[in-house]
Structures are given as C-alpha cells and as structure tokens.
Coordinates of C-alpha atoms (C1' of nucleotides) in Angstrom, one line a residue:
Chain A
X1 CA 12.3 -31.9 27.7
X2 CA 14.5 -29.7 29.4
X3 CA 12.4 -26.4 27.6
X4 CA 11.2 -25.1 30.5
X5 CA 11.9 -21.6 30.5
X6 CA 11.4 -19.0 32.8
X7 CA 8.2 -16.8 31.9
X8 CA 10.0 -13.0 30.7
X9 CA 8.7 -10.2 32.9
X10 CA 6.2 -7.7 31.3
X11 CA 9.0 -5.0 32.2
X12 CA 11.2 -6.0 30.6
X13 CA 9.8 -5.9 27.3
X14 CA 8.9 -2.2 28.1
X15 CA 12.5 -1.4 26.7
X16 CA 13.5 1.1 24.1
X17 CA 11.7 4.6 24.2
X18 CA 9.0 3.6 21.8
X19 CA 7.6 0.9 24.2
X20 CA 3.9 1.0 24.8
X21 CA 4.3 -0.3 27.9
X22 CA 5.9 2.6 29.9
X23 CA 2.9 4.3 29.6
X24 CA 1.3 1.7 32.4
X25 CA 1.8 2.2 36.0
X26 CA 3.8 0.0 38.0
X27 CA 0.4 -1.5 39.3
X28 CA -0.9 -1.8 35.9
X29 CA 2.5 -3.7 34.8
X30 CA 2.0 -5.8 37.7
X31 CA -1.4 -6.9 36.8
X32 CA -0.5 -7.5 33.2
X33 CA 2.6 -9.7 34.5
X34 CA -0.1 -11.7 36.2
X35 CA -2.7 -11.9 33.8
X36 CA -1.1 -12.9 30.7
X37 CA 0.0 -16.3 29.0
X38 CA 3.3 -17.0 27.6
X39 CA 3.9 -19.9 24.9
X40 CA 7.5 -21.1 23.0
X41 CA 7.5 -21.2 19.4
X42 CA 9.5 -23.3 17.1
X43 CA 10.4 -22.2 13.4
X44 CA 7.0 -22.6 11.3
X45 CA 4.8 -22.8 13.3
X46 CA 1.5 -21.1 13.0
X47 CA 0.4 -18.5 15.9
X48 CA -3.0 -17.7 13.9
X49 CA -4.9 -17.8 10.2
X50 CA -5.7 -15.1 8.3
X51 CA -9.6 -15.0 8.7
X52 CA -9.6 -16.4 12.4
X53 CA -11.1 -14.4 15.2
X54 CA -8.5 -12.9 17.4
X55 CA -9.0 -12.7 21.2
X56 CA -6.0 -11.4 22.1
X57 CA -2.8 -9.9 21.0
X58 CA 0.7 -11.7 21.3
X59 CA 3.7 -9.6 22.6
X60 CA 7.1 -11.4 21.0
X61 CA 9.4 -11.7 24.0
X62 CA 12.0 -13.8 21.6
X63 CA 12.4 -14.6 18.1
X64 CA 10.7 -13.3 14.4
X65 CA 7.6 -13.8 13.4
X66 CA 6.3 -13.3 9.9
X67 CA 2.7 -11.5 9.5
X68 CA 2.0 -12.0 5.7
X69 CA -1.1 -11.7 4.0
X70 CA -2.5 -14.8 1.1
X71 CA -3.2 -13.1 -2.1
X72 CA -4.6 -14.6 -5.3
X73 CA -3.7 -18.1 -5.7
X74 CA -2.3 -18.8 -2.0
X75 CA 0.7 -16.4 -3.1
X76 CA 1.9 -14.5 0.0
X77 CA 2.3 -11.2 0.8
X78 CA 4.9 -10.2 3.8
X79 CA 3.2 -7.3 5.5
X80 CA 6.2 -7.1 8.3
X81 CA 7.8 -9.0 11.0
X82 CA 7.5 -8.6 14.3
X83 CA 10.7 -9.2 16.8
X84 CA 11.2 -8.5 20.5
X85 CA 9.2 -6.0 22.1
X86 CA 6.3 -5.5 19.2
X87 CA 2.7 -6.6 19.2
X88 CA 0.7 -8.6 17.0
X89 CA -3.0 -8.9 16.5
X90 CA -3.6 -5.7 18.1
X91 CA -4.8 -4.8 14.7
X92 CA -7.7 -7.3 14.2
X93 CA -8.9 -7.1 18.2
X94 CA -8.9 -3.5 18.0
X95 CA -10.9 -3.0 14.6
X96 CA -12.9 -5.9 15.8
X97 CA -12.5 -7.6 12.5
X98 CA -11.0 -11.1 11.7
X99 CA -7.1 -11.3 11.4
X100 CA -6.4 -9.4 8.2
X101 CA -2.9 -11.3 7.7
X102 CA -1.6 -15.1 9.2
X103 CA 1.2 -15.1 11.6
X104 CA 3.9 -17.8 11.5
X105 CA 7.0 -17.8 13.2
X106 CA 10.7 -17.9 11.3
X107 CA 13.0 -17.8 14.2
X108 CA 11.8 -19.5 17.5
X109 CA 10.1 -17.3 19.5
X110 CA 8.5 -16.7 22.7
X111 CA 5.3 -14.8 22.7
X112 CA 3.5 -13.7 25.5
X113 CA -0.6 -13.6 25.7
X114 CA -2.1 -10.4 26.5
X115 CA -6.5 -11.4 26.4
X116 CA -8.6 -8.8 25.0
X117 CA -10.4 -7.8 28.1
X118 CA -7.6 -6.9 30.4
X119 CA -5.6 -4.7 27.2
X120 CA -9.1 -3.1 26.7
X121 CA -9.7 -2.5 30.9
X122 CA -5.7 -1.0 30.2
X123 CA -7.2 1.2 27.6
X124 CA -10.0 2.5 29.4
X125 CA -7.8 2.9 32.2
X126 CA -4.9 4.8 31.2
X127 CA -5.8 6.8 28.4
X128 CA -1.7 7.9 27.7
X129 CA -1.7 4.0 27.4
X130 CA -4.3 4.1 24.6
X131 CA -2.7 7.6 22.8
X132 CA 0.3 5.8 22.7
X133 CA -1.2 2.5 20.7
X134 CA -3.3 5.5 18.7
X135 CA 0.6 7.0 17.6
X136 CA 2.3 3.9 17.3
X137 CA -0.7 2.8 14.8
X138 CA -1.0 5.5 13.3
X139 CA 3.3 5.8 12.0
X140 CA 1.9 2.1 11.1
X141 CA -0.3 3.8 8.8
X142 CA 2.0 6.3 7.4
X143 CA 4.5 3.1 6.7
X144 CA 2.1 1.2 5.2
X145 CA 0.9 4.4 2.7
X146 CA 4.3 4.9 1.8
X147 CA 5.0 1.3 0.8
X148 CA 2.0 1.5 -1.1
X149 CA 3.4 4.5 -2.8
X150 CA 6.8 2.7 -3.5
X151 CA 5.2 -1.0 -4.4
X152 CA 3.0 1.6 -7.3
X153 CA 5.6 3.3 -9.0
X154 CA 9.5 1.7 -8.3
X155 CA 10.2 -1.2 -10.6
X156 CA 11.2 -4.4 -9.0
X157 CA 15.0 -3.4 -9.0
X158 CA 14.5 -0.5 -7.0
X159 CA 12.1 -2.1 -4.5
X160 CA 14.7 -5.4 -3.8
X161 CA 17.6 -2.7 -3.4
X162 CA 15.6 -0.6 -0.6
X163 CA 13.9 -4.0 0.8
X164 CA 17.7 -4.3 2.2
X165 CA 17.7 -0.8 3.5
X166 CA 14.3 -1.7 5.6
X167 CA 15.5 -5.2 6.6
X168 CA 19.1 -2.8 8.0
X169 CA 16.8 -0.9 9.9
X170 CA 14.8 -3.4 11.5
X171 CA 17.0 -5.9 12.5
X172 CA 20.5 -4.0 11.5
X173 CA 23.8 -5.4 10.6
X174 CA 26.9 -6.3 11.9
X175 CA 30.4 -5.4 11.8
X176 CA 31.1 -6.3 8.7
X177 CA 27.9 -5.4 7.0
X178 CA 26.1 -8.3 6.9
X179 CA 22.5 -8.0 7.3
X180 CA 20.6 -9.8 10.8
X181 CA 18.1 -11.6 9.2
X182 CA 18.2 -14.8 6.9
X183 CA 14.8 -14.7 4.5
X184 CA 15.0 -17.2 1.6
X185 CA 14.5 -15.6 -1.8
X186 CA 11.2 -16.7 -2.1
X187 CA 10.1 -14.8 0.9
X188 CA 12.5 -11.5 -0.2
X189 CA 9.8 -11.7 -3.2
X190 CA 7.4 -11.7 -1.3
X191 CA 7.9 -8.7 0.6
X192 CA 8.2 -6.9 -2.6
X193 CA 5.7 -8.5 -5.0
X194 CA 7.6 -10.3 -7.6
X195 CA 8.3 -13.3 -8.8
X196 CA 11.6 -15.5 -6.8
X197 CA 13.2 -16.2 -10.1
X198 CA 13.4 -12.1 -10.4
X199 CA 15.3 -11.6 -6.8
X200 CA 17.7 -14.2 -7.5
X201 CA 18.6 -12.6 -10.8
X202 CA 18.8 -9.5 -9.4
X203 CA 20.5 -10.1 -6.1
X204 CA 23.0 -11.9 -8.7
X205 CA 23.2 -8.6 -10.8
X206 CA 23.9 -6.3 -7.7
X207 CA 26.4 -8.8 -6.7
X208 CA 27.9 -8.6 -9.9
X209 CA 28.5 -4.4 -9.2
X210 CA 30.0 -5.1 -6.1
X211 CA 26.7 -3.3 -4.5
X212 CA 26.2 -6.7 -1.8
X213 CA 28.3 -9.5 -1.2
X214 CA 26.1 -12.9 -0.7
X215 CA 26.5 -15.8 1.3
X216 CA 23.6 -18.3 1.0
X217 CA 21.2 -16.3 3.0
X218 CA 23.4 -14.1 4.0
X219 CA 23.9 -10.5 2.2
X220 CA 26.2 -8.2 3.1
X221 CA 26.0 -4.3 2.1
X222 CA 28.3 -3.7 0.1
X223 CA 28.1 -0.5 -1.1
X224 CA 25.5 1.3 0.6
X225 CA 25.2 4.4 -1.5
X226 CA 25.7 3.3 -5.0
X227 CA 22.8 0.7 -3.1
X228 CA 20.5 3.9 -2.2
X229 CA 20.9 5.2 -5.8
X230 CA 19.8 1.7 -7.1
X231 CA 17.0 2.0 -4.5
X232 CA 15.9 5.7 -5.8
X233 CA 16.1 6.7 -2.1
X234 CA 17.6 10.2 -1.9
X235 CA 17.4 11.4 1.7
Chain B
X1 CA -20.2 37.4 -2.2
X2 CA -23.3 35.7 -0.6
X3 CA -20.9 32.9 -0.4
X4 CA -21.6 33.0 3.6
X5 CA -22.6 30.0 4.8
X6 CA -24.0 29.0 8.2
X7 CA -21.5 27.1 10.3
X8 CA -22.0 22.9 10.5
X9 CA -23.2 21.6 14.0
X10 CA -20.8 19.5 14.9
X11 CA -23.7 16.8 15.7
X12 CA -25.0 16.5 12.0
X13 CA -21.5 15.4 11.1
X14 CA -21.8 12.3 13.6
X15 CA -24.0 10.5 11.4
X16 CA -23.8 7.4 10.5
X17 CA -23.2 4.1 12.9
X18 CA -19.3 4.5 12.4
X19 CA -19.2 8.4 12.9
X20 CA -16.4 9.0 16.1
X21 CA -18.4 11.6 17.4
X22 CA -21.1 9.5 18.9
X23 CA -18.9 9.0 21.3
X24 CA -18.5 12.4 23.1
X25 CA -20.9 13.4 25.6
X26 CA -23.3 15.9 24.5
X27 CA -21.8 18.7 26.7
X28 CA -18.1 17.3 24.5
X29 CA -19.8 17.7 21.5
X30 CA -21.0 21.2 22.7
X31 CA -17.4 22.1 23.5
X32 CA -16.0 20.5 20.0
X33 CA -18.9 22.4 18.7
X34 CA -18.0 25.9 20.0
X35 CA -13.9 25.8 19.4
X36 CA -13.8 24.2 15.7
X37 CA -13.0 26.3 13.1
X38 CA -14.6 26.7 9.6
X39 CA -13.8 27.4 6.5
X40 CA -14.7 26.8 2.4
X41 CA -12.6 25.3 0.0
X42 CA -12.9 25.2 -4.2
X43 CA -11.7 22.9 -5.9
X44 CA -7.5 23.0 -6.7
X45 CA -7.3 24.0 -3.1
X46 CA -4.5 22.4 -1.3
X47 CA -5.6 21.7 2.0
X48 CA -2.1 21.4 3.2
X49 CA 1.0 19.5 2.0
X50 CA 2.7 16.8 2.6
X51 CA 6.1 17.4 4.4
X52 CA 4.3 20.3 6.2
X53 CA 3.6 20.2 10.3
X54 CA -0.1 19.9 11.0
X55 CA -1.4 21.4 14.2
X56 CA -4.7 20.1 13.8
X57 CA -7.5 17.9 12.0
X58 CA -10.1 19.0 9.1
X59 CA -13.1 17.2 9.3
X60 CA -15.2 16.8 5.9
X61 CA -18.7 18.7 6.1
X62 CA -18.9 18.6 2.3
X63 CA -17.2 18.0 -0.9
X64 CA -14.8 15.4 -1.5
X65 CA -10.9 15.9 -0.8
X66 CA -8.1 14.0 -2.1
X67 CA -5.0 12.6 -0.2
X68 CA -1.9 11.7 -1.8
X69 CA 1.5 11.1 -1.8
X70 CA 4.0 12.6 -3.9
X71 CA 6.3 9.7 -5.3
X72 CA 9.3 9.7 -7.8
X73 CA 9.7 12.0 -10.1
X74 CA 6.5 13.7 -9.0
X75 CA 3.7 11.3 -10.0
X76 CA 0.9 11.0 -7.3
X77 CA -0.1 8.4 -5.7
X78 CA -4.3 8.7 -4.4
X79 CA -4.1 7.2 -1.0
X80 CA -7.7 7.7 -0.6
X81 CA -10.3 10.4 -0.7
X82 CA -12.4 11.9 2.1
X83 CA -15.8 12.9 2.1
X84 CA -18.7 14.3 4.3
X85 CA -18.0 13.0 7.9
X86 CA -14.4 11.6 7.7
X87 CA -11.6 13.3 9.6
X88 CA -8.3 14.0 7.7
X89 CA -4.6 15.0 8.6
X90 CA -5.2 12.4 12.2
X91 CA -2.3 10.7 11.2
X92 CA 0.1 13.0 11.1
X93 CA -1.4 15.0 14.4
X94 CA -0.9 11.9 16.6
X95 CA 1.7 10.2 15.8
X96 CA 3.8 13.4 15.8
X97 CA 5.2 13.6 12.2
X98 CA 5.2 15.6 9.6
X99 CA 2.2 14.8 7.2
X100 CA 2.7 12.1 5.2
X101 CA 0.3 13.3 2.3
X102 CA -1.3 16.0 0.4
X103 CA -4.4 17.1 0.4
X104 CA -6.3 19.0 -2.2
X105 CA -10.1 19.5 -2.8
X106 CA -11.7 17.7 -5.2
X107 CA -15.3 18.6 -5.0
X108 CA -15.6 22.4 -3.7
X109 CA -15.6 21.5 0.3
X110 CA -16.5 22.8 3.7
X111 CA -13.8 21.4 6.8
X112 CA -14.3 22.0 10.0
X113 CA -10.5 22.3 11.7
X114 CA -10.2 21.0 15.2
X115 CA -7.1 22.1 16.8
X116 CA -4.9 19.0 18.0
X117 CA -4.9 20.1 21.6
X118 CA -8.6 20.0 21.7
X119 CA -8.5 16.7 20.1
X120 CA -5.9 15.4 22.4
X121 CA -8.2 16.6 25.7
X122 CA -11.1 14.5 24.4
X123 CA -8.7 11.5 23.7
X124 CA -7.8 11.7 26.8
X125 CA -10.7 12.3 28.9
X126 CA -12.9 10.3 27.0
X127 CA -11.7 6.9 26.9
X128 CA -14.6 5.6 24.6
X129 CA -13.6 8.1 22.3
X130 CA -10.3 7.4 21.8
X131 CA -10.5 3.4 21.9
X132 CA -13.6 4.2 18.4
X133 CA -10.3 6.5 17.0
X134 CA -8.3 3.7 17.5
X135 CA -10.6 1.0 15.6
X136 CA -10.9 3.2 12.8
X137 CA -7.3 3.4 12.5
X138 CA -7.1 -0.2 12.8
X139 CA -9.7 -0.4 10.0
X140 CA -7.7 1.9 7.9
X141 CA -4.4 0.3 8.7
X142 CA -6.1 -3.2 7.2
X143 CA -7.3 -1.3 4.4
X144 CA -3.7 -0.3 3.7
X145 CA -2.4 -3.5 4.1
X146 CA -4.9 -5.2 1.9
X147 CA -4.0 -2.5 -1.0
X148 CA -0.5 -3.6 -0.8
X149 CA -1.3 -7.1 -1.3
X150 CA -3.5 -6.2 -4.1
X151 CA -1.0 -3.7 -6.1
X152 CA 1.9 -6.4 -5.1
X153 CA 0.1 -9.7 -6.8
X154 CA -2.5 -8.5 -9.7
X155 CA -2.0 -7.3 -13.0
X156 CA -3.1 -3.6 -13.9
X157 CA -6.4 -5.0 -15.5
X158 CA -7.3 -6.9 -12.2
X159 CA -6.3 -3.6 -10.1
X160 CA -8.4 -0.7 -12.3
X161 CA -11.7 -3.4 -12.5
X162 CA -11.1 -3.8 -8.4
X163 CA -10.9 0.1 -8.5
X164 CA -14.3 0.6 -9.9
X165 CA -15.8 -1.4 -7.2
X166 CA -14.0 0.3 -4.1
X167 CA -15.0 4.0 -5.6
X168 CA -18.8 2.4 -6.1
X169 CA -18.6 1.2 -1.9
X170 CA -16.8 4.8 -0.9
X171 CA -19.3 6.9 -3.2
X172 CA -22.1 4.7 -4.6
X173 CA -24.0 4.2 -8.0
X174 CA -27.1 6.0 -9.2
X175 CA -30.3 4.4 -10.1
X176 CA -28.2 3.7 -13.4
X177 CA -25.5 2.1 -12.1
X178 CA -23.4 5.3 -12.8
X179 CA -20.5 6.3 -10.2
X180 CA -21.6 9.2 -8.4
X181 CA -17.6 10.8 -8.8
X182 CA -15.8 11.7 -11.5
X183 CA -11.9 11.1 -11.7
X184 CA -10.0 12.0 -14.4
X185 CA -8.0 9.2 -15.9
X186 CA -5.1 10.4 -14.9
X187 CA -6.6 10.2 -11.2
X188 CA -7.8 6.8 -11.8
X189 CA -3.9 5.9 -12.8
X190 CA -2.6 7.3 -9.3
X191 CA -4.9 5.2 -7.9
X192 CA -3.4 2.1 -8.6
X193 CA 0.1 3.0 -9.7
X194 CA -0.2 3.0 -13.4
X195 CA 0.2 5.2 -17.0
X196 CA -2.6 7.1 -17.8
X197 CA -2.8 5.6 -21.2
X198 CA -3.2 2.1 -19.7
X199 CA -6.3 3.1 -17.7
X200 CA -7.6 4.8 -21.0
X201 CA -6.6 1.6 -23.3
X202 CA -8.4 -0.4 -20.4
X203 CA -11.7 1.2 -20.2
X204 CA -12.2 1.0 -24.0
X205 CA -11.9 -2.6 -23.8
X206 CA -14.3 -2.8 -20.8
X207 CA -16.8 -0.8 -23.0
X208 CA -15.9 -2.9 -26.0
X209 CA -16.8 -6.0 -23.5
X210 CA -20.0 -4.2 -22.2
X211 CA -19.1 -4.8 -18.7
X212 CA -19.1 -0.3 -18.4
X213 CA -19.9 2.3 -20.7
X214 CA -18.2 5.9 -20.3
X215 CA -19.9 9.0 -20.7
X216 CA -16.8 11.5 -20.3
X217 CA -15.8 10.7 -16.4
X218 CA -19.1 9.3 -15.8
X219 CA -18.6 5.4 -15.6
X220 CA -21.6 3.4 -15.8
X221 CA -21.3 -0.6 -14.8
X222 CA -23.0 -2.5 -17.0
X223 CA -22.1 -6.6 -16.0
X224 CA -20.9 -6.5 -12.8
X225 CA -20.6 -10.3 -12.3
X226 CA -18.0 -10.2 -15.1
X227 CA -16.5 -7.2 -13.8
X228 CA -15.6 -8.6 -10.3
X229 CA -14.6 -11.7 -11.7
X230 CA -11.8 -9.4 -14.6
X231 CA -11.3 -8.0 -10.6
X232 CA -10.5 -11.5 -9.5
X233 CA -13.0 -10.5 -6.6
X234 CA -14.5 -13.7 -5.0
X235 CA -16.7 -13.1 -2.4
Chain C
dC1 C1' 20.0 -43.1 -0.6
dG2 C1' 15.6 -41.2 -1.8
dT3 C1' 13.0 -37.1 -0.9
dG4 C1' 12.0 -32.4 -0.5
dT5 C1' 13.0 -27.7 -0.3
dG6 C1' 15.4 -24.0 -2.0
dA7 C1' 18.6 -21.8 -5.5
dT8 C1' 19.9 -21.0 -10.2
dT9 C1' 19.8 -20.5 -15.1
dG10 C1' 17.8 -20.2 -19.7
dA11 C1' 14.1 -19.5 -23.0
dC12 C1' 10.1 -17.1 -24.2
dG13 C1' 6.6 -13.8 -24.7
dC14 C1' 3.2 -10.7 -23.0
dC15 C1' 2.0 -6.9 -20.3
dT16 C1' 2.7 -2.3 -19.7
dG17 C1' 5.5 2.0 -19.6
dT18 C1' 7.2 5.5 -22.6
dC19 C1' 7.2 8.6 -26.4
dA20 C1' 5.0 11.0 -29.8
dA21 C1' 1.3 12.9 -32.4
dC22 C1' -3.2 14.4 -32.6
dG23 C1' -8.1 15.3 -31.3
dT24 C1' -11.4 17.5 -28.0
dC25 C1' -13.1 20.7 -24.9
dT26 C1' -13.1 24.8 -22.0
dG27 C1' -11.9 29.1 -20.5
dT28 C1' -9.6 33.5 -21.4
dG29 C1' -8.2 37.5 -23.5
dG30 C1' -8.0 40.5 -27.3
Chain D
dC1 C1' -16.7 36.5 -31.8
dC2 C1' -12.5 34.4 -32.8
dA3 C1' -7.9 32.9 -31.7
dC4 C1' -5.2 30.7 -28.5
dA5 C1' -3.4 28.2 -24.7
dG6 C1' -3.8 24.6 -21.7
dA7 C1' -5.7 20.5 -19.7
dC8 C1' -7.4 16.2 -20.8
dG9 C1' -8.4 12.2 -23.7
dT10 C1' -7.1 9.0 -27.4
dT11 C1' -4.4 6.2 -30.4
dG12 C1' -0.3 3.9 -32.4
dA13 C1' 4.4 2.3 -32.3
dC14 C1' 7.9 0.2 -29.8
dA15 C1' 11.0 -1.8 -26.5
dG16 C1' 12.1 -4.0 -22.4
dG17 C1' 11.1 -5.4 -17.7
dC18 C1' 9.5 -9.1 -15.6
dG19 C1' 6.4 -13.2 -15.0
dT20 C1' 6.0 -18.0 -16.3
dC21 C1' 7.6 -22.5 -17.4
dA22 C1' 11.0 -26.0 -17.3
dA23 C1' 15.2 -28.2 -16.3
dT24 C1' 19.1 -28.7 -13.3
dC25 C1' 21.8 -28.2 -9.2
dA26 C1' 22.8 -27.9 -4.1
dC27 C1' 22.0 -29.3 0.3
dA28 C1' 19.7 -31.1 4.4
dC29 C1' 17.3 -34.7 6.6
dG30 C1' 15.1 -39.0 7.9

DNA sequence: CGTGTGATTGACGCCTGTCAACGTCTGTGG
DNA sequence: CCACAGACGTTGACAGGCGTCAATCACACG
C-alpha cells in the first residue's frame, strides 16, 4: 500500500478569509498541528452515525463528505456537504448533544481529528477564536432558516432549479458550465425532499428548454437566468 | 398612562438551568444590568424587520414575539417564537448580516435591548459566556436542521399533529390539556408551510377523531398517544 | 455472465393548493 | 344603538403537482 500520505499542516487549511483558523496564534496553530489526528477516507465510508456521541470534530483536508439526516422510514435528508477547509461535528460537541445527522464520505477524503478538549482549551483561550465559530454558526443558522423557508413554500420544480444554483456556489463550475460535483439523482432528491422519480423528470424537462445540458451526472448550466426564473430567485 | 413599569433586573431573567446569563459574574450582570435598555411593546408591534441592520439584541422579559421570514409572494414563514428569557435578533448581530427575520409581538411584551458592543465585551472577556452562546446556537442550529428534515419527508397531516406537540414543549398545557398560546390558523399554516384551509380542514378531522377539541384558538389534546403516532413521533 | 445499483418511463391516484362564497365576530364611527 | 368594514374561520368544488408502484434499460464490477 503505497497510501501513505503526508499529514496536511493545520495552516494550511486556514485558507480563504472565512477560515476559523486565522483567528489562532501561531503557537496555538502549532499546538493544534501537534495534537490532532488525521485519517484517509475512501468513497462510502462512514466517519460517524447519527445518534453516536461525538468527541471530536473532523476538519476535511481533501475530498466531500455528505452530512444527511434519516427521516421516516430510513429516507435521507442531505443537510450539506462539507469540502476542504470546513468542519464537521462541531455541531453535536458544542451543543453537547448526540450527532444530529450521519456523516459519510462521497469523494475520498482526508479528515483531520481535532479532540474535544484541546478545540475547547482553543475556545477558552482565544475568545476571537470562539466569536468567530459563534459567526460562522450563526450564517449556519440563517442558511438553514432560509431553506426551511424555501423547502415550505417553493414547489419541487423551483427547489431542483435553485438546488443547482447552491451546488454552483459551493463547489462552482467550470469553463463551460458544468457544475463540480457529481450527486446521483437519488441524492439531488434528497437534498430537496422529493421523490427520485420527480428529479429525473424534471431535470429531463429543463433539459428539454435548453435551461441545463446533462451528461450522466454531469449538468451543465445552461441558461442561467431563464434557470433563476424557474428557481423564483430574483436577486 | 400608568403604563410605567419598573425596569427587569437583569438577574430574574437568568432563570432557568439553560438561561446564558448564569454565566456572567455578578459584577457582569451588574454592568449588563445598568447599560440595557427597556422598553414595552403591544401586540402588531414589529420589533424590527427583516432586511434591516440590527445593532443590538432584545431580550424577552414578557410576552411572546414572533420571528419570521418573509417568503414568495409575501407568505410568512414562523421560524419560531420567543418568550420570557430568550434573546432575539443574535443571529444577525454576530454573524454581521442583515437580519434574516422579522419580528413582531405576539403577546404585548417587555425586551430588554443590549447593544451589540456590550454583548461583544462580555463574549470576549468572558469565555464561559460565550462557549454557553455558542451551545445554544448549536442547539438551535439542530433544531433547524431537524425542521427541514421534517417539512422535506412528512405529509401536511404528520407536520400540523408534530406542530401541536413542539408549541405544548415551548409553551405547555393547562391542567386540561389546553395549549397555553393561541395562533391563528393562519399562523399555524406559516408554521409548517401550508394553506390555511388545510390546517382548518385538518383540525376538524382531529376533533372529529377526538384526539383535540377547539374552543376558538384554544386547542385542547384529547388522545395524545394517537396524536403522536398521526405525528409519526416515536420516541 | 450474473448481480446490483442507478436511471428512466408510464400509469395511477391522492393529497393539498387555489379560488370562491359565505358565516362569524369584533371594533369603529356615525 | 346600528351599520359597516375588516379580520378570521369555514366549507365546497376542482385541478394538478407529485408520490408511489412497477417494469425496463444501462452500466459497472467481480
């Protein structure tokens, strides 16, 4: 096995302007470079249940994983995906409760392990560190209310047409349009709440107005604003 | 007007086990105590609207107040209500955008307003503080994410029986079993992203099937085995 | 080549949103 | 005191969006 790989510095996941971690001191880094774990991930596997205890938090270094919720009759519900950079299980430690959601990994990843103790010492510690986590949970929040508000009153057309917009702004497209993520349809559904029979119909029908372009898992935007119409996304 | 009233102590609003402010040191509390604000609200007021900047938090000394979003074509959507002891508009404050709700008074109300940088001082001078902000977030953020799952995957039936349970945890039953608030049905609707005439057609057939009985708004559960299970609650 | 997962299509019907009409109650102003 | 407006509640009719079931196809993999 030749899948030794080198473990990613702490730092270097402090990228982008919204990291949490360039709120620690160099010191602070230092110690968390030290202290933490760091695991590879192949494509379906399981990083934690729904229900378990959570120790720790996992920082994704490499790779997609899904956190989805099981609803009535083992039915999932996507909740978001978490790519290089972001946390997961910060949630559950923090609230002290049992992981609200299961995490599972759809591109292989590499995840480092930050234990409770030493991100709660950080907190203590550096309380810009901890207002930081406070902000970036709380635009969590305001996300999650406003998908709430969307999931309540669009119909399942409108939700699958702005599902592409948030899938473009999370993991973006390329030069000719084509969205950076491969979900299958049954998982598209279950971001939105519907049935997979439903997405493939409509994906077919948005095809058919020249609003995407699809390749197996591959969809390419189209039409963007006739797409933002279909969405009822006026901005 | 004798409609004076004597300004809340800031310590008989940290009641409870959960309450944030058992957190600050008495000489904090003192502090908290001496630069809130204070003011009465009737019922219709708006509080302050979503879209708008807020500068600041309201904390709930009495009444009820109603947050909601403002979704297509102007129907609201309840995010949740706040009463005595719950802070409101923390979102918005710390993670730096605009307010992502409305919020009106439902029950004629007394807030306290905390001005953010006051807020922010204690955040970051009391770590304790901060990290208990941060688990209630958490808490809400799961709340959230459970909702979604719930509006995604169950029928309207399932979600208005399910409703009935979460307004008797947030606000209690009387000796009679009767909810101790009163929504309109239109309100009940917004809740979970429905017609009004489906929550009315809905109740009558709960009455016919003597798991409630409705006195006006007053909603009395009569059976509520068979209500959680029309929830498709299993706990 | 069998097996399994995912994608697709069609048939069918129910849940639920919409529209419209009407009843009820409360507060307001003449 | 009555008339009226306005908010809220109720009921019926109706259509269509969307979930469910079932059959078939496509494709990858051991």
């Amino acid at each position: 096995m030749k899948n030794i790989i080198s473990i990613p510095e702490c730092k270097d996941c402090a990228i982008g302007s919204n990291s949490l971690f360039l709120h620690l001191t160099p010191e602070q880094l230092a110690v968390l470079n030290f202290d933490k774990g760091c695991d590879v991930y192949k494509r379906g596997n399981i990083i934690y249940h729904e229900g378990s205890r959570v120790n720790g938090v996992y920082c994704v270094n490499k790779g997609i994983v899904k956190l989805y919720k099981t609803g009535l009759e083992g039915r999932e519900q996507i909740i978001r995906f978490a790519q290089k950079g972001e946390m997961i299980g910060y949630r559950s430690l923090l609230s002290g409760e049992h992981a609200c959601h299961s995490a599972k990994v759809l591109e292989d990843a590499v995840l480092c392990y930050i234990p409770g103790e030493i991100l709660f010492e950080l907190l203590r510690k550096n309380s810009e560190f901890a207002i930081a986590l406070l902000q970036f949970t709380c635009r969590e929040l305001g996300e999650a209310n406003s998908f709430i508000t969307e999931i309540a009153q669009k119909t399942v057309r409108e939700r699958l047409a702005e599902v592409l917009f948030i899938l473009k702004s999370n993991f973006g497209i390329d030069n000719d349009g084509v969205l950076q993520i491969s979900l299958t349809r049954e998982e598209l559904a279950n971001m939105i709440g519907t049935a997979t029979e439903s997405v493939i119909r409509l994906l077919s029908e948005f095809k058919d107005d020249n609003l995407i372009e699809i390749n197996g898992r591959k969809i390419k935007l189209l039409n963007q604003k006739l797409l933002k119409k279909t969405a009822n996304i006026y901005d």
